[in-house]
Amino acid sequence: MTAYFKSLHPWRATRLLMALGVLFTVFFFVQCQTGSKLPPGDPDNGGLYLPDGFDALVVVDSLNGYARHLAVNDNGDIYVKVRLHARTDGYGNIAMRDLDNDGKADSIVYFSKYESGQYGTAMRIHNGYLYFSSNLIVYRYKLKPGQLVPDSKLDTIVIDNPPSHAHQTKPVAFDGQGNMYVGWGAGSDDCSDGQPGSKGQGVADPATPGEGCPQLLDHGGIWKFNENTLNQRQEDGTRYATGLRSIVGMEWDSNSNSLYAVSHGRDNFKMLWPGMYSPWESAVLPAEELFRVHEGLDGGWPYYYYDQIQGKKLLNPEYGGNKNEANGGKLTKPIVGFPGHFAPNDLLFYKGNQFPARYKEGVFVALHGSTNRAPYPQAGYIIAFVPMKDGAASGPWEVFADGFAGLDTIVSNSDAHYRPMGLAEGPDGSIYVSDTEQGRVWRIMYKGDKDGFGEAQLAKMAERKATAANIKDPDPVADNLDRGRPVDAAAVYMMYCRACHQRDGKGDGGRFPPLEKSEWVNGDKTRLINVVLNGLSGPITVRGLPYEEPMPAHGSFLNDAQVAEVLTYVRSNFGNTSSPVTADEVAAVRKETAK
């Protein structure tokens, strides 16, 4: 080699050496980014419990703004979608880069100001573009190689009609054939007015769409669009699937050439139908569903729900059901029915080579965690794994990562330290997980013997699934957190308010606002009484944060004394020290609003 260089003209030798240097630099960078040398995990795995052979590190401890979905580029750059509020100074996206290959984010840049809203969710990289969404709009930027923050023109791809409402999350997926799929959640539990015993709008099993729930005309499903056409409206797309209440996670799997989605089930069996469903049934039912979505799929909402214990689609009581199947047997069943209220918010089909082979065809699911399992412990807050073969589950779902919540028994969801939200695969086959509470991001890596990985390495995770309070089905008696508690002044609150605002009055950090030190609670009595009697449609701002979930009217089933009782309880608890509300004050507001 030395003789060869000596034989060259000096300027040619210099240029060749420079070229070799560039190639060596590129090779070294790629090797660092693609897993030839993984960074060390944190001593405590960032607080996570993982199967043997895996470890984890915290990429970033906390980001301003609640982190939603995330994406990782080919060079290792990480992009995070955040729920927009004051702490982000109006920015809806975050870009991060590891500058010294230790696995930690050194450069963190907030970028792109747009109307994000409470449920803005998507963050995906596809064909050199960064796609992300607000409640109502799907956007994209063209990414430039090596550039962390895009400075290209912001494209608007799909536009929804205002006003915004709950469950408008706008997840996106791509089939590799030029099509983009967008979820359109429905802003309702059951297509009723949300009061106990109410009937659903329309008829069950309608012959035509107009006879059923009107929300299904333009919500509660998935629409297909051209990924490169700008400024499309819903009517420019094609309805691909229907009967899906709230789709937050969605992905196209190239192996099975199919779309997959996770759908949130309904809530509030106990509150709305106390004579039909026990508190235990309301805690564990209905299932959260993982679907393989074919064109024309009907998931059954709002007419039917999936009972994962019986493995059946059952007719909802709002449409005359009494835990009976009716025509539910004709509907497509999910691949997996996770326990009720686990809140599946993202899914990831693993394509890398870092993890053992058994993970190659399966799907990871981020289970954000429940808000309304009371009087039983809140549950979920894990990453699950579903082994798959030929597009179907090849075994029961498994616990892949636990420990996010940081405690064993979660009474209120605000007790959880972290809640897993988004999933993304890095160029080296590591998996990244985002959190909504502090904005933490983890990187999960495998460093064990891939060929020897099997049941022995999974044993402790199987034990957690069977025994952990945040995962197992609760014992109807022993796990009832209200067992032995006397009935007190909080009875009305516990029955009708706790599911949303939580036992501690702190809300759920996303959908339902806090009552703790709230200006709505401690402010004008008349306004507060009116909210309970007549309900409230968002958006509203509470303690500086936006909330859009509707508050149903309670005046038709709570009398004046009960309304006064619950408001007095709320105004004297949760850090509130305001004066009581009397039955006469409630009666006066009821009379005035009835005019």
mmCIF file of C-alpha atoms in Angstrom, residues 6 65 72 83 101 201 226 234 243-244 343 350 386 432 474 503 506 550 561:
data_model
loop_
_atom_site.group_PDB
_atom_site.id
_atom_site.type_symbol
_atom_site.label_atom_id
_atom_site.label_comp_id
_atom_site.label_asym_id
_atom_site.label_seq_id
_atom_site.Cartn_x
_atom_site.Cartn_y
_atom_site.Cartn_z
ATOM 1 C CA LYS A 6 4.534 6.710 -3.495
ATOM 2 C CA GLY A 65 -44.745 19.327 27.200
ATOM 3 C CA VAL A 72 -36.334 7.955 14.875
ATOM 4 C CA ARG A 83 -49.168 18.287 23.548
ATOM 5 C CA ASN A 101 -22.711 8.382 21.035
ATOM 6 C CA GLN A 201 -78.813 7.490 19.052
ATOM 7 C CA ASN A 226 -53.047 9.906 -1.235
ATOM 8 C CA GLN A 234 -62.245 13.934 4.571
ATOM 9 C CA GLY A 243 -67.038 1.071 14.164
ATOM 10 C CA LEU A 244 -63.765 2.030 15.931
ATOM 11 C CA ALA A 343 -55.484 2.466 26.904
ATOM 12 C CA TYR A 350 -40.343 -4.994 14.982
ATOM 13 C CA VAL A 386 -48.080 -9.961 20.959
ATOM 14 C CA TYR A 432 -37.600 3.965 21.946
ATOM 15 C CA PRO A 474 -58.187 -7.844 40.202
ATOM 16 C CA ARG A 503 -59.985 9.820 43.704
ATOM 17 C CA LYS A 506 -56.094 15.654 40.047
ATOM 18 C CA PRO A 550 -67.392 17.008 27.319
ATOM 19 C CA ALA A 561 -79.327 17.911 47.819
#
